mmCIF file of C-alpha atoms in Angstrom:
data_model
loop_
_atom_site.group_PDB
_atom_site.id
_atom_site.type_symbol
_atom_site.label_atom_id
_atom_site.label_comp_id
_atom_site.label_asym_id
_atom_site.label_seq_id
_atom_site.Cartn_x
_atom_site.Cartn_y
_atom_site.Cartn_z
ATOM 1 C CA MET I 114 6.756 1.373 -69.236
ATOM 2 C CA ASP I 115 9.691 -1.186 -68.823
ATOM 3 C CA ASN I 116 8.355 -4.784 -69.985
ATOM 4 C CA ARG I 117 11.491 -6.433 -69.707
ATOM 5 C CA LYS I 118 11.010 -9.884 -68.310
ATOM 6 C CA ILE I 119 13.395 -10.373 -64.799
ATOM 7 C CA ARG I 120 16.716 -11.536 -65.585
ATOM 8 C CA VAL I 121 17.707 -14.428 -62.990
ATOM 9 C CA ALA I 122 21.220 -15.139 -63.082
ATOM 10 C CA ILE I 123 21.539 -18.977 -61.515
ATOM 11 C CA THR I 124 25.021 -20.755 -60.471
ATOM 12 C CA HIS I 125 25.266 -24.315 -61.394
ATOM 13 C CA GLY I 126 26.762 -25.779 -57.968
ATOM 14 C CA ASP I 127 28.712 -28.315 -56.909
ATOM 15 C CA THR I 128 29.078 -30.221 -60.326
ATOM 16 C CA ASN I 129 28.913 -33.851 -58.390
ATOM 17 C CA GLY I 130 25.841 -32.737 -56.073
ATOM 18 C CA ILE I 131 22.132 -31.995 -57.118
ATOM 19 C CA GLY I 132 22.481 -28.302 -58.762
ATOM 20 C CA TYR I 133 21.982 -29.779 -61.814
ATOM 21 C CA GLU I 134 19.100 -31.602 -60.823
ATOM 22 C CA VAL I 135 16.821 -28.686 -59.200
ATOM 23 C CA ILE I 136 17.890 -26.706 -61.854
ATOM 24 C CA LEU I 137 16.254 -28.907 -64.121
ATOM 25 C CA LYS I 138 13.169 -29.948 -62.621
ATOM 26 C CA ALA I 139 12.475 -26.303 -61.670
ATOM 27 C CA PHE I 140 12.663 -25.143 -65.057
ATOM 28 C CA GLU I 141 10.202 -28.599 -66.583
ATOM 29 C CA ASP I 142 7.551 -26.451 -65.388
ATOM 30 C CA PRO I 143 7.025 -23.503 -68.217
ATOM 31 C CA THR I 144 5.367 -21.403 -66.759
ATOM 32 C CA MET I 145 8.583 -20.598 -64.699
ATOM 33 C CA PHE I 146 9.487 -18.659 -67.998
ATOM 34 C CA ASP I 147 6.322 -16.594 -67.366
ATOM 35 C CA LEU I 148 8.170 -15.320 -64.531
ATOM 36 C CA CYS I 149 11.468 -15.010 -65.176
ATOM 37 C CA THR I 150 14.585 -14.906 -68.041
ATOM 38 C CA PRO I 151 16.964 -17.896 -65.977
ATOM 39 C CA ILE I 152 20.444 -17.846 -67.601
ATOM 40 C CA ILE I 153 22.466 -20.718 -65.688
ATOM 41 C CA TYR I 154 25.752 -20.280 -65.222
ATOM 42 C CA GLY I 155 27.655 -23.359 -65.694
ATOM 43 C CA SER I 156 28.771 -25.891 -68.316
ATOM 44 C CA PRO I 157 26.774 -27.469 -71.393
ATOM 45 C CA LYS I 158 28.653 -30.873 -71.084
ATOM 46 C CA VAL I 159 28.087 -31.181 -67.372
ATOM 47 C CA ALA I 160 24.605 -30.295 -67.759
ATOM 48 C CA GLY I 161 23.931 -32.488 -70.630
ATOM 49 C CA TYR I 162 25.661 -35.177 -68.820
ATOM 50 C CA HIS I 163 23.261 -34.962 -65.484
ATOM 51 C CA ARG I 164 20.029 -34.712 -67.626
ATOM 52 C CA LYS I 165 21.021 -37.806 -69.263
ATOM 53 C CA ALA I 166 22.025 -39.285 -66.132
ATOM 54 C CA LEU I 167 18.776 -38.328 -64.380
ATOM 55 C CA GLY I 168 16.913 -39.047 -67.513
ATOM 56 C CA LEU I 169 15.227 -35.520 -68.126
ATOM 57 C CA GLU I 170 14.213 -34.024 -70.959
ATOM 58 C CA THR I 171 14.503 -30.566 -69.638
ATOM 59 C CA GLN I 172 15.529 -28.343 -73.163
ATOM 60 C CA PHE I 173 18.363 -25.465 -72.577
ATOM 61 C CA SER I 174 20.143 -23.077 -75.383
ATOM 62 C CA THR I 175 24.035 -22.603 -74.883
ATOM 63 C CA ILE I 176 25.100 -18.445 -74.875
ATOM 64 C CA GLU I 177 28.486 -17.586 -73.883
ATOM 65 C CA ARG I 178 27.394 -14.002 -72.936
ATOM 66 C CA ALA I 179 24.772 -12.844 -70.447
ATOM 67 C CA GLU I 180 23.495 -10.464 -73.138
ATOM 68 C CA ASP I 181 22.190 -13.001 -75.734
ATOM 69 C CA ALA I 182 19.361 -14.703 -73.033
ATOM 70 C CA ARG I 183 16.006 -14.939 -74.686
ATOM 71 C CA ASP I 184 13.035 -14.600 -73.317
ATOM 72 C CA GLY I 185 10.752 -18.239 -72.872
ATOM 73 C CA ARG I 186 14.364 -20.428 -72.159
ATOM 74 C CA LEU I 187 16.542 -21.726 -70.432
ATOM 75 C CA ASN I 188 19.995 -20.006 -71.108
ATOM 76 C CA LEU I 189 22.921 -22.158 -70.172
ATOM 77 C CA LEU I 190 25.908 -19.524 -70.171
ATOM 78 C CA THR I 191 29.119 -21.353 -70.421
ATOM 79 C CA THR I 192 31.469 -20.249 -67.154
ATOM 80 C CA PHE I 193 34.607 -21.883 -68.525
ATOM 81 C CA ASP I 194 36.030 -24.363 -70.808
ATOM 82 C CA GLU I 195 38.270 -26.996 -69.122
ATOM 83 C CA GLU I 196 36.900 -30.254 -68.732
ATOM 84 C CA VAL I 197 35.245 -31.460 -65.805
ATOM 85 C CA LYS I 198 35.164 -34.986 -64.307
ATOM 86 C CA VAL I 199 31.987 -35.971 -63.051
ATOM 87 C CA GLU I 200 31.369 -38.100 -60.330
ATOM 88 C CA LEU I 201 28.057 -37.482 -58.608
ATOM 89 C CA GLY I 202 27.878 -38.057 -54.963
ATOM 90 C CA THR I 203 31.294 -37.446 -54.323
ATOM 91 C CA PRO I 204 32.789 -34.153 -53.094
ATOM 92 C CA THR I 205 35.929 -33.613 -55.208
ATOM 93 C CA GLU I 206 38.351 -30.435 -55.184
ATOM 94 C CA GLU I 207 37.271 -29.845 -59.070
ATOM 95 C CA SER I 208 33.767 -30.068 -58.349
ATOM 96 C CA ASP I 209 33.554 -27.765 -56.089
ATOM 97 C CA SER I 210 36.396 -25.473 -58.087
ATOM 98 C CA ALA I 211 33.778 -25.555 -60.918
ATOM 99 C CA ALA I 212 31.064 -24.316 -58.866
ATOM 100 C CA ARG I 213 33.310 -21.490 -57.449
ATOM 101 C CA LYS I 214 34.095 -20.481 -60.996
ATOM 102 C CA ALA I 215 30.264 -19.755 -62.015
ATOM 103 C CA VAL I 216 29.981 -17.917 -59.096
ATOM 104 C CA ALA I 217 33.000 -15.779 -59.942
ATOM 105 C CA ARG I 218 31.364 -15.344 -63.451
ATOM 106 C CA ALA I 219 28.306 -14.580 -62.150
ATOM 107 C CA LYS I 220 30.258 -11.988 -60.027
ATOM 108 C CA GLU I 221 31.668 -10.006 -63.028
ATOM 109 C CA ASP I 222 27.973 -9.937 -64.989
ATOM 110 C CA LEU I 223 26.073 -8.839 -61.863
ATOM 111 C CA GLN I 224 28.942 -5.676 -61.758
ATOM 112 C CA LYS I 225 27.914 -4.922 -64.810
ATOM 113 C CA GLY I 226 24.299 -5.070 -64.881
ATOM 114 C CA LEU I 227 23.981 -7.826 -66.728
ATOM 115 C CA TYR I 228 20.991 -9.272 -64.908
ATOM 116 C CA ASP I 229 19.008 -8.493 -61.795
ATOM 117 C CA VAL I 230 19.484 -11.024 -59.622
ATOM 118 C CA LEU I 231 21.377 -14.164 -58.491
ATOM 119 C CA VAL I 232 20.204 -17.476 -57.612
ATOM 120 C CA GLN I 233 23.362 -19.838 -56.152
ATOM 121 C CA ALA I 234 22.575 -23.938 -56.360
ATOM 122 C CA PRO I 235 23.596 -24.975 -53.596
ATOM 123 C CA MET I 236 27.804 -26.281 -53.256
ATOM 124 C CA LYS I 237 30.460 -27.022 -50.352
ATOM 125 C CA SER I 238 30.561 -23.708 -47.490
ATOM 126 C CA ASN I 239 33.215 -22.263 -46.978
ATOM 127 C CA ALA I 240 35.378 -23.325 -43.892
ATOM 128 C CA ASN I 241 36.523 -20.486 -42.939
ATOM 129 C CA PRO I 242 33.937 -18.240 -41.472
ATOM 130 C CA SER I 243 33.246 -14.888 -43.210
ATOM 131 C CA LYS I 244 34.735 -11.737 -41.787
ATOM 132 C CA GLU I 245 31.868 -9.943 -39.692
ATOM 133 C CA ASP I 246 29.965 -6.927 -42.283
ATOM 134 C CA ARG I 247 26.832 -4.991 -42.271
ATOM 135 C CA SER I 248 24.861 -7.681 -44.311
ATOM 136 C CA LEU I 249 22.407 -10.311 -42.427
ATOM 137 C CA THR I 250 22.274 -14.132 -43.065
ATOM 138 C CA MET I 251 18.108 -14.147 -42.977
ATOM 139 C CA MET I 252 16.443 -17.816 -44.049
ATOM 140 C CA VAL I 253 12.702 -17.108 -45.025
ATOM 141 C CA SER I 254 9.875 -19.156 -45.852
ATOM 142 C CA ASP I 255 5.989 -18.971 -45.873
ATOM 143 C CA LEU I 256 5.904 -19.227 -42.435
ATOM 144 C CA VAL I 257 8.651 -17.901 -40.714
ATOM 145 C CA ARG I 258 11.439 -15.348 -40.994
ATOM 146 C CA ILE I 259 14.424 -15.994 -39.127
ATOM 147 C CA GLY I 260 17.770 -13.249 -39.290
ATOM 148 C CA LEU I 261 21.132 -15.066 -37.723
ATOM 149 C CA VAL I 262 23.049 -12.325 -34.897
ATOM 150 C CA THR I 263 26.285 -14.200 -35.296
ATOM 151 C CA THR I 264 27.099 -17.216 -38.052
ATOM 152 C CA HIS I 265 29.535 -19.842 -38.146
ATOM 153 C CA LEU I 266 31.186 -19.730 -34.682
ATOM 154 C CA PRO I 267 31.798 -22.133 -32.582
ATOM 155 C CA LEU I 268 29.092 -22.243 -29.432
ATOM 156 C CA LYS I 269 31.730 -21.097 -26.459
ATOM 157 C CA ASP I 270 32.402 -17.955 -28.578
ATOM 158 C CA VAL I 271 29.093 -16.875 -28.775
ATOM 159 C CA PRO I 272 28.649 -15.124 -25.557
ATOM 160 C CA ALA I 273 31.258 -12.182 -26.193
ATOM 161 C CA ALA I 274 29.899 -11.785 -29.810
ATOM 162 C CA VAL I 275 26.519 -10.931 -28.700
ATOM 163 C CA THR I 276 26.875 -7.650 -27.957
ATOM 164 C CA THR I 277 24.538 -4.304 -27.739
ATOM 165 C CA GLU I 278 25.649 -2.997 -30.333
ATOM 166 C CA LYS I 279 25.958 -5.777 -32.816
ATOM 167 C CA ILE I 280 21.712 -6.914 -32.361
ATOM 168 C CA VAL I 281 21.082 -3.122 -32.861
ATOM 169 C CA ASP I 282 23.216 -3.405 -36.420
ATOM 170 C CA LYS I 283 21.738 -6.962 -37.348
ATOM 171 C CA ALA I 284 18.215 -5.607 -35.731
ATOM 172 C CA THR I 285 18.272 -2.569 -38.065
ATOM 173 C CA ILE I 286 19.008 -4.348 -41.023
ATOM 174 C CA PHE I 287 16.370 -6.990 -40.571
ATOM 175 C CA HIS I 288 13.623 -4.143 -40.236
ATOM 176 C CA ASN I 289 14.858 -2.647 -43.525
ATOM 177 C CA SER I 290 14.963 -5.578 -44.853
ATOM 178 C CA LEU I 291 11.310 -6.119 -44.412
ATOM 179 C CA ARG I 292 10.200 -2.812 -45.309
ATOM 180 C CA ARG I 293 11.790 -3.069 -48.628
ATOM 181 C CA ASP I 294 12.458 -6.619 -49.909
ATOM 182 C CA PHE I 295 9.517 -7.702 -48.094
ATOM 183 C CA ARG I 296 6.569 -5.276 -48.450
ATOM 184 C CA ILE I 297 5.793 -5.103 -44.429
ATOM 185 C CA SER I 298 5.478 -1.344 -43.782
ATOM 186 C CA ASN I 299 5.770 -1.868 -40.069
ATOM 187 C CA PRO I 300 7.494 -5.137 -38.902
ATOM 188 C CA ARG I 301 7.176 -6.438 -35.696
ATOM 189 C CA ILE I 302 10.584 -8.090 -34.612
ATOM 190 C CA ALA I 303 11.349 -10.932 -31.747
ATOM 191 C CA LEU I 304 14.756 -11.543 -30.181
ATOM 192 C CA LEU I 305 15.444 -14.544 -28.684
ATOM 193 C CA ALA I 306 17.478 -14.655 -25.647
ATOM 194 C CA LEU I 307 21.046 -16.008 -25.500
ATOM 195 C CA ASN I 308 20.267 -19.015 -22.525
ATOM 196 C CA PRO I 309 17.858 -21.412 -22.086
ATOM 197 C CA GLN I 310 16.518 -19.116 -18.837
ATOM 198 C CA LEU I 311 16.714 -15.621 -19.187
ATOM 199 C CA GLY I 312 19.531 -14.134 -17.444
ATOM 200 C CA THR I 313 22.731 -11.859 -17.178
ATOM 201 C CA GLU I 314 23.219 -11.677 -20.712
ATOM 202 C CA GLU I 315 19.690 -11.039 -21.566
ATOM 203 C CA GLU I 316 19.454 -7.983 -18.984
ATOM 204 C CA LYS I 317 22.854 -6.350 -19.679
ATOM 205 C CA VAL I 318 22.661 -6.834 -23.592
ATOM 206 C CA ILE I 319 19.486 -8.018 -24.987
ATOM 207 C CA LEU I 320 17.272 -5.843 -22.882
ATOM 208 C CA PRO I 321 19.774 -2.716 -23.950
ATOM 209 C CA ALA I 322 19.683 -3.276 -27.409
ATOM 210 C CA ILE I 323 15.616 -3.110 -27.556
ATOM 211 C CA GLU I 324 15.514 -0.213 -25.804
ATOM 212 C CA GLN I 325 17.788 1.408 -28.586
ATOM 213 C CA LEU I 326 15.529 -0.333 -31.361
ATOM 214 C CA GLU I 327 12.729 1.302 -29.729
ATOM 215 C CA THR I 328 14.072 4.902 -30.224
ATOM 216 C CA LYS I 329 14.931 4.502 -33.725
ATOM 217 C CA GLY I 330 11.159 3.472 -33.943
ATOM 218 C CA ILE I 331 11.951 0.065 -35.176
ATOM 219 C CA GLN I 332 9.050 -2.319 -33.155
ATOM 220 C CA ALA I 333 11.295 -5.224 -31.148
ATOM 221 C CA PHE I 334 9.962 -7.629 -28.391
ATOM 222 C CA GLY I 335 11.644 -9.818 -26.128
ATOM 223 C CA PRO I 336 13.888 -11.648 -24.914
ATOM 224 C CA PHE I 337 12.065 -14.758 -25.775
ATOM 225 C CA ILE I 338 13.179 -18.321 -24.655
ATOM 226 C CA ALA I 339 14.240 -20.179 -28.083
ATOM 227 C CA ASP I 340 11.733 -23.531 -27.183
ATOM 228 C CA ASP I 341 8.956 -21.450 -25.780
ATOM 229 C CA TYR I 342 9.049 -19.019 -28.913
ATOM 230 C CA PHE I 343 8.832 -22.016 -31.200
ATOM 231 C CA GLY I 344 7.162 -24.229 -29.253
ATOM 232 C CA GLN I 345 4.106 -21.781 -28.749
ATOM 233 C CA GLN I 346 3.716 -20.865 -32.413
ATOM 234 C CA MET I 347 4.542 -17.330 -31.383
ATOM 235 C CA TYR I 348 6.258 -16.278 -34.948
ATOM 236 C CA TYR I 349 2.367 -16.142 -35.830
ATOM 237 C CA GLN I 350 2.670 -12.877 -34.067
ATOM 238 C CA PHE I 351 5.553 -11.468 -35.509
ATOM 239 C CA ASP I 352 6.668 -10.230 -38.656
ATOM 240 C CA GLY I 353 10.784 -11.735 -38.153
ATOM 241 C CA VAL I 354 12.668 -13.214 -35.286
ATOM 242 C CA LEU I 355 16.247 -12.620 -34.634
ATOM 243 C CA ALA I 356 18.068 -15.730 -33.099
ATOM 244 C CA MET I 357 21.440 -15.499 -31.644
ATOM 245 C CA PHE I 358 23.308 -18.056 -33.321
ATOM 246 C CA ASP I 359 23.352 -20.661 -35.847
ATOM 247 C CA ASP I 360 21.628 -23.271 -34.419
ATOM 248 C CA GLN I 361 19.250 -21.520 -32.346
ATOM 249 C CA GLY I 362 17.999 -20.260 -35.845
ATOM 250 C CA LEU I 363 18.621 -23.132 -37.920
ATOM 251 C CA VAL I 364 16.869 -26.581 -36.459
ATOM 252 C CA PRO I 365 13.530 -24.750 -35.636
ATOM 253 C CA PHE I 366 13.871 -23.303 -39.511
ATOM 254 C CA LYS I 367 14.575 -26.689 -41.278
ATOM 255 C CA THR I 368 11.568 -27.835 -39.162
ATOM 256 C CA LEU I 369 9.104 -25.518 -40.392
ATOM 257 C CA ALA I 370 9.987 -24.691 -44.125
ATOM 258 C CA ILE I 371 8.816 -28.286 -45.172
ATOM 259 C CA ASP I 372 7.654 -26.509 -48.461
ATOM 260 C CA GLY I 373 11.312 -24.763 -50.004
ATOM 261 C CA GLY I 374 13.431 -23.108 -47.339
ATOM 262 C CA VAL I 375 15.520 -20.019 -48.863
ATOM 263 C CA LYS I 376 18.365 -18.694 -47.592
ATOM 264 C CA LEU I 377 19.550 -15.187 -48.326
ATOM 265 C CA LYS I 378 21.610 -12.451 -47.144
ATOM 266 C CA ALA I 379 19.891 -8.584 -46.327
ATOM 267 C CA GLY I 380 21.630 -5.368 -46.387
ATOM 268 C CA ILE I 381 23.508 -5.824 -49.575
ATOM 269 C CA ASN I 382 22.580 -4.166 -52.670
ATOM 270 C CA ALA I 383 22.645 -7.049 -54.755
ATOM 271 C CA ILE I 384 19.515 -9.263 -54.218
ATOM 272 C CA CYS I 385 21.160 -13.050 -53.684
ATOM 273 C CA THR I 386 18.747 -16.510 -53.173
ATOM 274 C CA THR I 387 20.210 -19.777 -52.558
ATOM 275 C CA PRO I 388 17.779 -23.211 -51.350
ATOM 276 C CA ASP I 389 18.232 -23.548 -47.606
ATOM 277 C CA HIS I 390 20.235 -26.930 -48.459
ATOM 278 C CA GLY I 391 23.527 -28.093 -49.274
ATOM 279 C CA PRO I 392 24.798 -30.248 -52.669
ATOM 280 C CA GLU I 393 23.240 -33.404 -50.605
ATOM 281 C CA PHE I 394 25.686 -35.596 -52.095
ATOM 282 C CA GLU I 395 24.208 -38.941 -50.567
ATOM 283 C CA ILE I 396 21.114 -38.486 -52.761
ATOM 284 C CA ALA I 397 23.085 -36.624 -56.266
ATOM 285 C CA GLY I 398 21.897 -38.695 -59.376
ATOM 286 C CA ARG I 399 19.655 -40.744 -57.819
ATOM 287 C CA GLY I 400 16.602 -38.570 -59.229
ATOM 288 C CA GLN I 401 15.581 -38.031 -55.245
ATOM 289 C CA ALA I 402 16.395 -34.209 -55.247
ATOM 290 C CA ASP I 403 13.112 -31.889 -54.745
ATOM 291 C CA PRO I 404 13.456 -28.517 -56.429
ATOM 292 C CA SER I 405 11.295 -26.526 -54.501
ATOM 293 C CA SER I 406 13.846 -24.908 -52.269
ATOM 294 C CA LEU I 407 15.244 -24.060 -55.872
ATOM 295 C CA ARG I 408 12.371 -22.926 -56.844
ATOM 296 C CA HIS I 409 11.352 -20.811 -54.142
ATOM 297 C CA ALA I 410 14.413 -19.154 -54.215
ATOM 298 C CA VAL I 411 13.742 -17.794 -57.722
ATOM 299 C CA TYR I 412 10.353 -16.446 -56.542
ATOM 300 C CA THR I 413 12.172 -14.681 -53.398
ATOM 301 C CA ALA I 414 14.872 -13.422 -55.460
ATOM 302 C CA VAL I 415 11.877 -12.031 -58.185
ATOM 303 C CA ASP I 416 9.419 -10.718 -55.815
ATOM 304 C CA MET I 417 12.548 -8.937 -53.875
ATOM 305 C CA TYR I 418 13.362 -7.356 -57.480
ATOM 306 C CA ARG I 419 9.794 -6.190 -57.451
ATOM 307 C CA TYR I 420 9.117 -4.698 -54.025
ATOM 308 C CA ARG I 421 12.620 -2.603 -54.010
ATOM 309 C CA LYS I 422 11.440 -0.830 -57.363
ATOM 310 C CA ASP I 423 7.690 -0.211 -55.936
ATOM 311 C CA TYR I 424 9.986 0.958 -52.330
ATOM 312 C CA ASP I 425 12.693 2.644 -53.823
ATOM 313 C CA ALA I 426 10.415 4.790 -56.128
ATOM 314 C CA PRO I 427 8.263 7.521 -54.769
ATOM 315 C CA LEU I 428 11.603 7.712 -52.611
ATOM 316 C CA ALA I 429 13.615 9.351 -55.261
ATOM 317 C CA HIS I 430 10.680 12.637 -54.809
ATOM 318 C CA PRO I 431 9.093 12.376 -51.393
ATOM 319 C CA LEU I 432 6.668 14.632 -50.200
ATOM 320 C CA PRO I 433 6.600 16.020 -47.299
ATOM 321 C CA LYS I 434 5.412 14.459 -44.161
ATOM 322 C CA LEU I 435 2.252 16.374 -43.086
ATOM 323 C CA TYR I 436 1.447 14.649 -39.730
ATOM 324 C CA HIS I 437 3.294 13.291 -36.758
ATOM 325 C CA GLU I 438 2.554 9.802 -36.105
ATOM 326 C CA LYS I 439 1.781 8.114 -33.273
ATOM 327 C CA ARG I 440 2.812 4.869 -32.333
ATOM 328 C CA GLU I 441 0.810 2.242 -30.110
ATOM 329 C CA ASP I 442 1.272 1.166 -26.779
ATOM 330 C CA GLY I 443 -0.988 -1.570 -26.209
ATOM 331 C CA ASP I 444 1.635 -4.259 -26.998
ATOM 332 C CA LYS I 445 3.852 -2.814 -24.244
ATOM 333 C CA ALA I 446 1.932 -5.503 -21.672
ATOM 334 C CA ARG I 447 1.266 -8.113 -24.505
ATOM 335 C CA PHE I 448 4.830 -8.713 -24.854
ATOM 336 C CA ALA I 449 6.045 -7.954 -21.619
ATOM 337 C CA VAL I 450 9.350 -10.040 -20.461
ATOM 338 C CA ARG I 451 9.759 -10.554 -17.140
ATOM 339 C CA ILE I 452 13.264 -10.707 -15.913
ATOM 340 C CA PRO I 453 14.945 -12.254 -13.038
ATOM 341 C CA GLN I 454 17.114 -9.598 -10.994
ATOM 342 C CA LYS I 455 18.637 -11.477 -8.187
ATOM 343 C CA LYS I 456 18.467 -15.558 -6.675
ATOM 344 C CA GLY I 457 15.175 -15.398 -4.896
ATOM 345 C CA ASP I 458 13.453 -11.910 -5.956
ATOM 346 C CA ASP I 459 10.322 -12.049 -7.850
ATOM 347 C CA ALA I 460 10.586 -10.725 -11.509
ATOM 348 C CA VAL I 461 9.574 -7.430 -12.282
ATOM 349 C CA PRO I 462 8.373 -6.619 -15.424
ATOM 350 C CA ALA I 463 10.676 -5.279 -18.259
ATOM 351 C CA GLU I 464 8.574 -3.454 -20.957
ATOM 352 C CA MET I 465 9.337 -3.169 -24.801
ATOM 353 C CA GLU I 466 7.009 -1.050 -26.860
ATOM 354 C CA GLY I 467 6.134 -2.095 -30.079
#
């Protein structure tokens, strides 16, 4: 049996932000080394500067290769040799470049299989929207899991981008991730409405998506008005909720994830998590940064790695199915949504099977 500790790569983030502060604070706790073997991708000189400026005592060992990482210590891998001017609290091209060099080196090592999971400390987001792919942006906390159908789009472009096909794709990724990455055997997913009141898009785009998901054996319910869903705490009844655009999911998530929210990409082979906050330049160097989100990003990545191993192991040699799984109809009435057909008409129930 392989008793090797899970190797967690952590990129240092923007060197003028709070990246090193939350990393060093997170690994002040020696029990973190019982959980994993951390490898910080960054700069020993910059790390030393932050440690001194913040009055922290967290020790680290400098290494040149991921293969040299040792259990029971904070390993700091040198990702570049150039001098970096640290201006705490001030975003610069130099500090952003240092963050991206660390990510580039970490990705190279990931391809070589030199560590197990990746955690990215906060850095400035790319100003350009990323090209559409088959992954799903998820935000995770102890209370809620929220997936996003669209990301980084101006609000005026969202309705055209929210299609039945895209909702089905993202909900399928969500379903599979909840099963494989979070050990939820039969996930229940809520879909939010696009509009503040149920209307055309809900009837012609979202409901057909729910019907298609039903044929794939995926429990999807809705569409629910966003303020009703979160205001009435309906998230306690579901394993995840799919929001149609950024703010619809991010705003309630930031409100609910008080103790360390985590962002991740589902539907990709690599396990990569990040804290749900940015570099927070306004507090950089003041000792005020909370390491909870970084710590939870590590916990989430480690849990995902373990859950995937457990999930994938029996699939290597599956047993034949001996029975037909009967699906329950009890939730159909419970989560039925009524959508007005025309102005002035009575609302009619639209059934969504669980």
